[in-house]
mmCIF file of N, CA and C in Angstrom:
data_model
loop_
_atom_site.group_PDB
_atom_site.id
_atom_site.type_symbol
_atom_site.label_atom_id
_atom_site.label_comp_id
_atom_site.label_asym_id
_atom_site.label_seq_id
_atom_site.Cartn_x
_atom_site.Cartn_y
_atom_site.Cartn_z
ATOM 1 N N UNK T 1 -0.817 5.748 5.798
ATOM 2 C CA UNK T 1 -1.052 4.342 5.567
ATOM 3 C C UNK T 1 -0.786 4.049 4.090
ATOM 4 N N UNK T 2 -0.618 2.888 4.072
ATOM 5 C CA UNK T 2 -0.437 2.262 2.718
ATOM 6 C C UNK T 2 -0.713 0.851 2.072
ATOM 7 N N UNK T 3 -0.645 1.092 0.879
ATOM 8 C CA UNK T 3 -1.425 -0.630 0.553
ATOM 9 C C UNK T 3 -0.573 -0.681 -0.272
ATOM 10 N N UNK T 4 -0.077 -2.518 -0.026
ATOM 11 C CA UNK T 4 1.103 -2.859 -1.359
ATOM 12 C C UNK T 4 0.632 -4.063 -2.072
ATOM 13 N N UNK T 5 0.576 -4.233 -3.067
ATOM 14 C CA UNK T 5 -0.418 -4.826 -3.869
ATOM 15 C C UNK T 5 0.823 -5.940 -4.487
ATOM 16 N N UNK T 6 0.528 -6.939 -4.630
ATOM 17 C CA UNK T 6 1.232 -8.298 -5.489
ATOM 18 C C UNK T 6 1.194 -9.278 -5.975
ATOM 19 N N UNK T 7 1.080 -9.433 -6.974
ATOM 20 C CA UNK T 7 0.783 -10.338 -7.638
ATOM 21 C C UNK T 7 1.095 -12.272 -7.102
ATOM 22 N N UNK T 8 0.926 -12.042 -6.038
ATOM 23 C CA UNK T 8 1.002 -13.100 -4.845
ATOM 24 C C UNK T 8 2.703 -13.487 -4.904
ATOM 25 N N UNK T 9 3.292 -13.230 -5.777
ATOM 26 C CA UNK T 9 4.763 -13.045 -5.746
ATOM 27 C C UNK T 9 5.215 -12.508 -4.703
ATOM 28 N N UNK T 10 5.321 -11.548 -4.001
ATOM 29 C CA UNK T 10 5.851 -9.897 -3.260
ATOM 30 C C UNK T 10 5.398 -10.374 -1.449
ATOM 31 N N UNK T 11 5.976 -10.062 -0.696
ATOM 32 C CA UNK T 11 5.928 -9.746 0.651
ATOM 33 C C UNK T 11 4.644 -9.724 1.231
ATOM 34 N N UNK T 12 4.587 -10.827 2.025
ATOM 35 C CA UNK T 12 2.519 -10.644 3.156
ATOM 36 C C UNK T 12 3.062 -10.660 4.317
ATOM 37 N N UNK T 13 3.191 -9.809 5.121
ATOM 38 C CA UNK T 13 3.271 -10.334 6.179
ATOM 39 C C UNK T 13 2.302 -11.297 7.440
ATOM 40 N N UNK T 14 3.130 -11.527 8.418
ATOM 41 C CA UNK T 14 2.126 -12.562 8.841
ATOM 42 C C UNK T 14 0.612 -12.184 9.597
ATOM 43 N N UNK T 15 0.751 -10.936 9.884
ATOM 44 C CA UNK T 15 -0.591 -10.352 10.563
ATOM 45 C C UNK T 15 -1.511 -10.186 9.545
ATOM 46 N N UNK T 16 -1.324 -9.960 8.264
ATOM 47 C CA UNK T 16 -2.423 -10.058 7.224
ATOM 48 C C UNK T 16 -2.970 -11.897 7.576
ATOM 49 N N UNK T 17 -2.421 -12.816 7.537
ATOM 50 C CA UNK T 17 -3.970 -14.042 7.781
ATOM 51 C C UNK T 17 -3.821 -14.368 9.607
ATOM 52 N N UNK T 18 -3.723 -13.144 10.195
ATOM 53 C CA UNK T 18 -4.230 -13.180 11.565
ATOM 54 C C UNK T 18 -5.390 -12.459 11.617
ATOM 55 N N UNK T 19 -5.667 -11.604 10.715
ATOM 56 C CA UNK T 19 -6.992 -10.898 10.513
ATOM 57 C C UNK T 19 -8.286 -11.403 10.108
ATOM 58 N N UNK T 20 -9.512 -10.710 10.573
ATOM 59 C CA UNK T 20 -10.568 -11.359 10.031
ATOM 60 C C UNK T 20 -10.786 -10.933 8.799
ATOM 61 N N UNK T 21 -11.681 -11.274 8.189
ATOM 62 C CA UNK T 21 -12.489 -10.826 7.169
ATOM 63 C C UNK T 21 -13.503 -9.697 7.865
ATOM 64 N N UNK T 22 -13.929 -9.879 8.981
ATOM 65 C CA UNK T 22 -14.530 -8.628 9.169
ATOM 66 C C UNK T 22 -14.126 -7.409 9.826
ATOM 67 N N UNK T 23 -13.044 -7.949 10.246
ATOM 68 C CA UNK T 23 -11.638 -6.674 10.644
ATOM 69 C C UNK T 23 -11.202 -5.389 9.536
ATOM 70 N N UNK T 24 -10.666 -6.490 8.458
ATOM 71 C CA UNK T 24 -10.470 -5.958 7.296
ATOM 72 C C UNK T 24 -11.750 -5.118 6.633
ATOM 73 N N UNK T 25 -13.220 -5.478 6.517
ATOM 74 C CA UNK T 25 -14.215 -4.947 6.069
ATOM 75 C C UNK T 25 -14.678 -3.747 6.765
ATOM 76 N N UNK T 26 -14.490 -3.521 7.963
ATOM 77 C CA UNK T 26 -14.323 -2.328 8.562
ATOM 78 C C UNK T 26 -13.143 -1.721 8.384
ATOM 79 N N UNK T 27 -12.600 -1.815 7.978
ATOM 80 C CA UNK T 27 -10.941 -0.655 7.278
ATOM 81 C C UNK T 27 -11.606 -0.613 6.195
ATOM 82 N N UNK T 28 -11.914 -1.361 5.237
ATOM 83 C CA UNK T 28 -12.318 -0.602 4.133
ATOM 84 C C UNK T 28 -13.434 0.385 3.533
ATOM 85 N N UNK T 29 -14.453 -0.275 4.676
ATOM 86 C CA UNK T 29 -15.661 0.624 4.784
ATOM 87 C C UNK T 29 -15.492 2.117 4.714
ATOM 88 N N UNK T 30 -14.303 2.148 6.710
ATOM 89 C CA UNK T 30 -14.192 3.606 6.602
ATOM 90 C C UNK T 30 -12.980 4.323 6.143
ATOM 91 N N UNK T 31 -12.026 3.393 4.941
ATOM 92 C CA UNK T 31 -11.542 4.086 4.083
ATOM 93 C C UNK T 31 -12.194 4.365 2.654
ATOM 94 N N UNK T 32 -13.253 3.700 2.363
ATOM 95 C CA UNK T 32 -14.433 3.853 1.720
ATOM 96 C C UNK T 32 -15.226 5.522 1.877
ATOM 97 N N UNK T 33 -15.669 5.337 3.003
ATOM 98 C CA UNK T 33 -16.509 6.870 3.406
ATOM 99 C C UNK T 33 -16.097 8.147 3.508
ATOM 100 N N UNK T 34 -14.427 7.636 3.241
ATOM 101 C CA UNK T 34 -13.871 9.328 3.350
ATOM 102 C C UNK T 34 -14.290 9.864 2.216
ATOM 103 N N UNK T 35 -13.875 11.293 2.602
ATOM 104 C CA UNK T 35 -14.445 12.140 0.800
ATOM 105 C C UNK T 35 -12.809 11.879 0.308
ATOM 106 N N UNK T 36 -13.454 11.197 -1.470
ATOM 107 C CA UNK T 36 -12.499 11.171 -2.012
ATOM 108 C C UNK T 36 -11.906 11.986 -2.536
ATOM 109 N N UNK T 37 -10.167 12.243 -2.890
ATOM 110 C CA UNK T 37 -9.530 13.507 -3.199
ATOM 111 C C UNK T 37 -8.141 12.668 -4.345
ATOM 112 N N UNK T 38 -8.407 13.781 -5.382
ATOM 113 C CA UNK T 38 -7.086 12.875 -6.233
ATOM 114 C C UNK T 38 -5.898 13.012 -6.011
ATOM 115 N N UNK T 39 -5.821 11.421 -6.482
ATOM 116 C CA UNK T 39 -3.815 10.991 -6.119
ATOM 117 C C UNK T 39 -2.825 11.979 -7.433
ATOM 118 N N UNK T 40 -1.564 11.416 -6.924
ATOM 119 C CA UNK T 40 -0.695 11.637 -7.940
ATOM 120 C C UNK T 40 0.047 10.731 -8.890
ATOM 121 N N UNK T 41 -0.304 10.533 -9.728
ATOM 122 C CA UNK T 41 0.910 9.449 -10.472
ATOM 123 C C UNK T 41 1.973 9.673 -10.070
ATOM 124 N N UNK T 42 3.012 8.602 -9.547
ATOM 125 C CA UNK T 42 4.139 8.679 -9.366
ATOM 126 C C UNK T 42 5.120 7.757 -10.268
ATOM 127 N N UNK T 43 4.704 6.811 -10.952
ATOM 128 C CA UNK T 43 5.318 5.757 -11.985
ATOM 129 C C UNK T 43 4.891 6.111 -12.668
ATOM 130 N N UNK T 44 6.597 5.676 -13.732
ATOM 131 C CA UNK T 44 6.338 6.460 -15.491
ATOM 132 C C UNK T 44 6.118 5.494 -16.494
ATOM 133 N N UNK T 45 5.806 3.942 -15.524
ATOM 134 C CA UNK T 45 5.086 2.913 -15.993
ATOM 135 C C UNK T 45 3.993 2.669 -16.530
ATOM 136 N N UNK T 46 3.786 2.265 -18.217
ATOM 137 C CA UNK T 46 2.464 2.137 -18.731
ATOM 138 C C UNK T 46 1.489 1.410 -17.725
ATOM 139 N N UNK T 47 0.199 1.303 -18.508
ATOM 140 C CA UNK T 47 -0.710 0.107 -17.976
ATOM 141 C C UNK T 47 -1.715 0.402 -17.508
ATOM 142 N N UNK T 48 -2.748 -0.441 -17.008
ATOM 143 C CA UNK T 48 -3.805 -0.584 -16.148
ATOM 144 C C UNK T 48 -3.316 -0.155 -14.927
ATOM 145 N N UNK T 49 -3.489 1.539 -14.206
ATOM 146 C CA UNK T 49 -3.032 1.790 -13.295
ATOM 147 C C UNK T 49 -4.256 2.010 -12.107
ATOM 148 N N UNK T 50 -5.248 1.794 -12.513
ATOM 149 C CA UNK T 50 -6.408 2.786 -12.126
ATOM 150 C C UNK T 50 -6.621 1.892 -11.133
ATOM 151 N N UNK T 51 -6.516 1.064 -10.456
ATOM 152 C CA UNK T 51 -6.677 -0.319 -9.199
ATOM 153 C C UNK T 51 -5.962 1.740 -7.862
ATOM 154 N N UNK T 52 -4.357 1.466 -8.388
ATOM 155 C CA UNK T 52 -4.054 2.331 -7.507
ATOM 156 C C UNK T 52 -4.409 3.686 -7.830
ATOM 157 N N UNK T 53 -4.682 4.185 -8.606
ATOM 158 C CA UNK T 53 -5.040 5.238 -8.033
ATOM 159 C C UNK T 53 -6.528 6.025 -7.727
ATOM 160 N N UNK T 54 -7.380 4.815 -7.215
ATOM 161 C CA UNK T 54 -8.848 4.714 -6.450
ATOM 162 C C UNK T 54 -8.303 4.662 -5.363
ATOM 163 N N UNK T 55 -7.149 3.704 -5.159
ATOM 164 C CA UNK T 55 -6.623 3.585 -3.531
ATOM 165 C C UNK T 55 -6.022 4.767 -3.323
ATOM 166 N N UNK T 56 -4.852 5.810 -3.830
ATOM 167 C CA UNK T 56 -4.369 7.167 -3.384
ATOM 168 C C UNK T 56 -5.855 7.948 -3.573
ATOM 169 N N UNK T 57 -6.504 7.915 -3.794
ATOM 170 C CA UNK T 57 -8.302 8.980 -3.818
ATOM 171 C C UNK T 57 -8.313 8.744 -2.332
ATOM 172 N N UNK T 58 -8.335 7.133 -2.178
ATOM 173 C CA UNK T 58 -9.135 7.211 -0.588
ATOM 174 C C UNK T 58 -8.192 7.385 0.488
ATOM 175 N N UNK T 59 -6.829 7.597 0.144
ATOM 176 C CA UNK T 59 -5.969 8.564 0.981
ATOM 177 C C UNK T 59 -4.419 7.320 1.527
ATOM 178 N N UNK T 60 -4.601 6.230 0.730
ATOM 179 C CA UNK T 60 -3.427 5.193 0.425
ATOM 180 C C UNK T 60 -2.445 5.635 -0.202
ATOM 181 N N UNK T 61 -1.029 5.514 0.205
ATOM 182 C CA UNK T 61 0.233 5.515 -0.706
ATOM 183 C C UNK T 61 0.243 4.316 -1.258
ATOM 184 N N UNK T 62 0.142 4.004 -2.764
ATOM 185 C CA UNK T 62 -0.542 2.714 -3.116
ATOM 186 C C UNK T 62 1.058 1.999 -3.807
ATOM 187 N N UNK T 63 1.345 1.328 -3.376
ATOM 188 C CA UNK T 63 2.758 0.507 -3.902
ATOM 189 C C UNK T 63 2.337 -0.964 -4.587
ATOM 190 N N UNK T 64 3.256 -1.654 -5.521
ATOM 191 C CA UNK T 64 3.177 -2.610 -6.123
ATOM 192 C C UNK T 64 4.211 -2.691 -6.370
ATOM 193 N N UNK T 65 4.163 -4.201 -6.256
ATOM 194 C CA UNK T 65 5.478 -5.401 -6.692
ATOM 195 C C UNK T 65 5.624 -5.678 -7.820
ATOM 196 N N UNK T 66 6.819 -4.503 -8.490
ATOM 197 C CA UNK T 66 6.867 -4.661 -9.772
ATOM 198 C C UNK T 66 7.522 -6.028 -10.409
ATOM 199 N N UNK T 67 8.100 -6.397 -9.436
ATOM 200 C CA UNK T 67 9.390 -7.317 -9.662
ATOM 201 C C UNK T 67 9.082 -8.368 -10.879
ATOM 202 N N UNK T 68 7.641 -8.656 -10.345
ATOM 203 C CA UNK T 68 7.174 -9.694 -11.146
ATOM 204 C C UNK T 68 6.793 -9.181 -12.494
ATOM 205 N N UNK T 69 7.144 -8.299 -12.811
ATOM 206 C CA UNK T 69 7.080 -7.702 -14.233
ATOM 207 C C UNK T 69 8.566 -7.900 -15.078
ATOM 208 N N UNK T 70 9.273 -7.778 -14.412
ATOM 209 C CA UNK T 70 10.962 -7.366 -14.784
ATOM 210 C C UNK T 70 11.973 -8.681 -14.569
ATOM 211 N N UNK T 71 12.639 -8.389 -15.787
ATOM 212 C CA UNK T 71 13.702 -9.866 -15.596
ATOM 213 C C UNK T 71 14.328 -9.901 -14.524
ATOM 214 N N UNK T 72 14.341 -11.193 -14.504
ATOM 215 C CA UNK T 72 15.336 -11.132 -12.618
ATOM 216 C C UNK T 72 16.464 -10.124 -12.609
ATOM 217 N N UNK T 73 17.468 -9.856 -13.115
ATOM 218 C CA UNK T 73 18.391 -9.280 -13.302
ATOM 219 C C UNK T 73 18.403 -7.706 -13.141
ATOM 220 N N UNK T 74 16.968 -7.315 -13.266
ATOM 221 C CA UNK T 74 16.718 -5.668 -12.819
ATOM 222 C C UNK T 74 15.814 -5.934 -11.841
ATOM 223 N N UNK T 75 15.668 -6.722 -10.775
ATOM 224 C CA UNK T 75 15.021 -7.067 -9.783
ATOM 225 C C UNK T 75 15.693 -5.564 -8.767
ATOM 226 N N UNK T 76 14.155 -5.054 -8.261
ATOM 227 C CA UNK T 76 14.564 -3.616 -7.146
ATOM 228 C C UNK T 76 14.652 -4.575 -5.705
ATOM 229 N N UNK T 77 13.894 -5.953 -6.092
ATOM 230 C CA UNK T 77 14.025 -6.492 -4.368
ATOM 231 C C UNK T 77 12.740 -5.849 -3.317
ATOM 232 N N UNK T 78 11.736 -4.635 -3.662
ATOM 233 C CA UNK T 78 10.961 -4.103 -3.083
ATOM 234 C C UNK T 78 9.719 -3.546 -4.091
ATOM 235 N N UNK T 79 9.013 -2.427 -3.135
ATOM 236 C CA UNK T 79 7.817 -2.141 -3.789
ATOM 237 C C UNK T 79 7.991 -0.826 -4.661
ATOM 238 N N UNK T 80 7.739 -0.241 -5.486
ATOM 239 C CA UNK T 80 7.399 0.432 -6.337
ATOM 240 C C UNK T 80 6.296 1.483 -5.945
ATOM 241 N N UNK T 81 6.550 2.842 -5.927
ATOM 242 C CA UNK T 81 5.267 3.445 -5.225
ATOM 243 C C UNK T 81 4.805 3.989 -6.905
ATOM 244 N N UNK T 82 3.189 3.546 -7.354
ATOM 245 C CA UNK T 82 2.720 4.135 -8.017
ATOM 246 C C UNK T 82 1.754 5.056 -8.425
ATOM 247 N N UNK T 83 1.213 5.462 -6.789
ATOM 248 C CA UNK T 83 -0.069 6.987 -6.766
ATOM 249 C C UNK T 83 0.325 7.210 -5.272
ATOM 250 N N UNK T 84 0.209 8.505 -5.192
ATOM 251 C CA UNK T 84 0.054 8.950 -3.662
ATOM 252 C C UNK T 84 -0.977 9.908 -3.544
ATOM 253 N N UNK T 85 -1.564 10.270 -2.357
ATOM 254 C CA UNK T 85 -2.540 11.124 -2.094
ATOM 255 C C UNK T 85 -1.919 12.273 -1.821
ATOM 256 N N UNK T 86 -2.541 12.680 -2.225
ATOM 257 C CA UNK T 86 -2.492 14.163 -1.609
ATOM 258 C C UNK T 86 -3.483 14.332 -0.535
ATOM 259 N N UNK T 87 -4.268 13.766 0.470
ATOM 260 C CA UNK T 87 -4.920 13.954 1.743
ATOM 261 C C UNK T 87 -4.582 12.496 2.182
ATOM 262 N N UNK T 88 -3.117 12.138 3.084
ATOM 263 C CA UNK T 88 -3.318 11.051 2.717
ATOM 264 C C UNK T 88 -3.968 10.621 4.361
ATOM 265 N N UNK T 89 -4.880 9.218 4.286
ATOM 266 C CA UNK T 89 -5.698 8.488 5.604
ATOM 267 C C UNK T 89 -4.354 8.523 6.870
ATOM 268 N N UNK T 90 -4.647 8.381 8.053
ATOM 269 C CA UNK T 90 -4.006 7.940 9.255
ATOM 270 C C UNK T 90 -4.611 6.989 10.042
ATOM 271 N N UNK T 91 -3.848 5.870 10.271
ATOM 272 C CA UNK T 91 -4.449 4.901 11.148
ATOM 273 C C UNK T 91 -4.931 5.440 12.234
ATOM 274 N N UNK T 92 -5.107 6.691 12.498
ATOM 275 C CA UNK T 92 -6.251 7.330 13.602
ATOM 276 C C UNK T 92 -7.254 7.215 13.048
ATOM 277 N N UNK T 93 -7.508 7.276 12.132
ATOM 278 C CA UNK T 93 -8.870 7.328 11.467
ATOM 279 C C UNK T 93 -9.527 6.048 11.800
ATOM 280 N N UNK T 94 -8.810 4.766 11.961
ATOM 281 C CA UNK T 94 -9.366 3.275 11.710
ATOM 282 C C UNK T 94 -10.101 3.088 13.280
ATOM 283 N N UNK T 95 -11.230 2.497 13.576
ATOM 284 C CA UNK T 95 -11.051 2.190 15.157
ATOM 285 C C UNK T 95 -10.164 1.302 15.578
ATOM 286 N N UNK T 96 -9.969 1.801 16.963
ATOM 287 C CA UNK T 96 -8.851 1.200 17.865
ATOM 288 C C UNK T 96 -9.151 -0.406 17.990
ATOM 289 N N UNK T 97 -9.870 -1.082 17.435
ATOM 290 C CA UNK T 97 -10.001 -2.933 17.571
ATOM 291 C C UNK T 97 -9.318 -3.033 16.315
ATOM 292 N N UNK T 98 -8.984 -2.242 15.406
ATOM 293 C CA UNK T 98 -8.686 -2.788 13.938
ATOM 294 C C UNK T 98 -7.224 -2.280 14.015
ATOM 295 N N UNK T 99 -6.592 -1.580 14.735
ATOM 296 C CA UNK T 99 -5.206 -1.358 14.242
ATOM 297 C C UNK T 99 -3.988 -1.794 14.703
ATOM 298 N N UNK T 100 -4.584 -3.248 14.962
ATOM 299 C CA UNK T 100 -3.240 -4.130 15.038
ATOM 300 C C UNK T 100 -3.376 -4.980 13.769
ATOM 301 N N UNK T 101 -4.041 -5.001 12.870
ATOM 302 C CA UNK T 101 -4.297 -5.082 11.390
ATOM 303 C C UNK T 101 -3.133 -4.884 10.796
ATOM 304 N N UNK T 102 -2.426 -4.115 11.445
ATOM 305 C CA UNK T 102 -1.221 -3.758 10.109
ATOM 306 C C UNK T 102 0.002 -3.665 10.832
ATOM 307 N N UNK T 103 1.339 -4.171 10.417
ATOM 308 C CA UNK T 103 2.350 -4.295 10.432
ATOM 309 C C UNK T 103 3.099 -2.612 10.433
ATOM 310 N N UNK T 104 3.799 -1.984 11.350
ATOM 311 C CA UNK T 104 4.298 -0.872 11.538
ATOM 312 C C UNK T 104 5.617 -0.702 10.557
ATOM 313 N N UNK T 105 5.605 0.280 9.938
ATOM 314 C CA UNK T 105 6.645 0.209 8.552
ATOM 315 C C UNK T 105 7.734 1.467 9.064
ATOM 316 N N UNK T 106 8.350 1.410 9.706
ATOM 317 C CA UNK T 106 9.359 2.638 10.210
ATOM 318 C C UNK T 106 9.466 3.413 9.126
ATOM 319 N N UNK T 107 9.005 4.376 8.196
ATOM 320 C CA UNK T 107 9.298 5.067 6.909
ATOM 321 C C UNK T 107 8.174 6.468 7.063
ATOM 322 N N UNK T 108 8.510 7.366 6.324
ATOM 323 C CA UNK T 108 7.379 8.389 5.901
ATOM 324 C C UNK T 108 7.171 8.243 4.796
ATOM 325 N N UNK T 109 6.551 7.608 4.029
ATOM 326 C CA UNK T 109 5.726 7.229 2.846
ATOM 327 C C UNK T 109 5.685 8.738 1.952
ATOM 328 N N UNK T 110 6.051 9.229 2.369
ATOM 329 C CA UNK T 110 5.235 11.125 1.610
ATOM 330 C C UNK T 110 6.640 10.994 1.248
ATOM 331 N N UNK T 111 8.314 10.583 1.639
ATOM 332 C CA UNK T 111 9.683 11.045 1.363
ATOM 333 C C UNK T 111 10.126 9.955 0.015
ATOM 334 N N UNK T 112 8.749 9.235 0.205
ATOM 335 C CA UNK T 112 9.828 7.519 -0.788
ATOM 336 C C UNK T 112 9.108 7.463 -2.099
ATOM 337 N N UNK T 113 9.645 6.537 -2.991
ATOM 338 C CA UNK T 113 8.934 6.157 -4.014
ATOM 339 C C UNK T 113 9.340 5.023 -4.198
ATOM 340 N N UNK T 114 10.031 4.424 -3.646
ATOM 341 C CA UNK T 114 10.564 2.754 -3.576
ATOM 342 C C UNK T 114 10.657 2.300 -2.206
ATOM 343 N N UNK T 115 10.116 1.160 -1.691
ATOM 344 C CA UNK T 115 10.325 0.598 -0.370
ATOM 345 C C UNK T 115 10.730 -0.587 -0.253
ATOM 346 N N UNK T 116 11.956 -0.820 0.080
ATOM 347 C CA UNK T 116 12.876 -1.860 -0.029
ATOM 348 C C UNK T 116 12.625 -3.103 0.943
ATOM 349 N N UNK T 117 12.261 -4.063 0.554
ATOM 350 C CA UNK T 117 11.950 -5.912 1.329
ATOM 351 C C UNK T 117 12.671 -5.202 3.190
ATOM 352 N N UNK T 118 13.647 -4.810 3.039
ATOM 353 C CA UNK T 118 14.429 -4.781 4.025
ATOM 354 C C UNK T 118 13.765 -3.959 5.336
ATOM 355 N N UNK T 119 12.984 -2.696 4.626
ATOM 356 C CA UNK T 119 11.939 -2.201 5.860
ATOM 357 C C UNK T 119 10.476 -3.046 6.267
ATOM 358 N N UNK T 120 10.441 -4.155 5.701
ATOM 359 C CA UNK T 120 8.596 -4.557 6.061
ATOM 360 C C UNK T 120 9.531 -6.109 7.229
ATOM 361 N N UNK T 121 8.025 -6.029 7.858
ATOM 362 C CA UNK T 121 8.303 -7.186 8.962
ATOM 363 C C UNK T 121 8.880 -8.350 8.594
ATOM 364 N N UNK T 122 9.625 -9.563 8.958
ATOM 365 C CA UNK T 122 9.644 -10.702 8.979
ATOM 366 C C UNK T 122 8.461 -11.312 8.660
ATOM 367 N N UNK T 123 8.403 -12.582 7.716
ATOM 368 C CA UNK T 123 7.579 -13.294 7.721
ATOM 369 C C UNK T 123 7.089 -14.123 8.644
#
């Protein structure tokens, strides 16, 4: 699993506001309760990184939309992977009422470090 973070700039798909608030609060709970285990930096990007890599602890490939950092002109068009786990969560883990929560991303997250607009759902 993975979380892509954006500065409201970057890609939502539409099943994120088909969700509840208490849909979502149970994914985080019991990605909350796992035992946490440390990520890896994967960006050689300064900054306030530490958002993602609490999320690769709790077992997220944690991506962000750099775009909105960078002049249009070096625009990647996608997400930026900046921590990965090393134990990383499986939507087995989530209960079965919560995992139509998320949009199916055809990719192995463990092979990438960039994920291009072109693999996430239609808006």
């Amino acid at each position: 699993m993975a979380v892509l973070t954006t500065a409201a700039r970057g890609h939502i798909p539409e099943s994120f506001f088909q969700t509840s608030a208490q849909e979502y609060n149970v994914i985080i709970s019991v990605l909350a309760s796992r035992e946490t285990c440390k990520g890896m930096r994967v960006t050689t990007e300064s900054g306030k990184l530490s958002d993602w890599e609490v999320y690769s602890q709790h077992g997220l490939f944690a991506f962000d939309f750099q775009d909105v950092h960078r002049p249009l002109s070096k625009a990647r068009n996608g997400y930026d992977l900046i921590y990965k786990p090393f134990r990383p969560a499986h939507q087995s883990e989530l209960p079965e009422s919560t995992r139509h929560c998320f949009p199916i991303i055809e990719t192995d997250f463990s092979l990438i470090d960039f994920l291009p607009l072109s693999l996430l759902p239609a808006l």
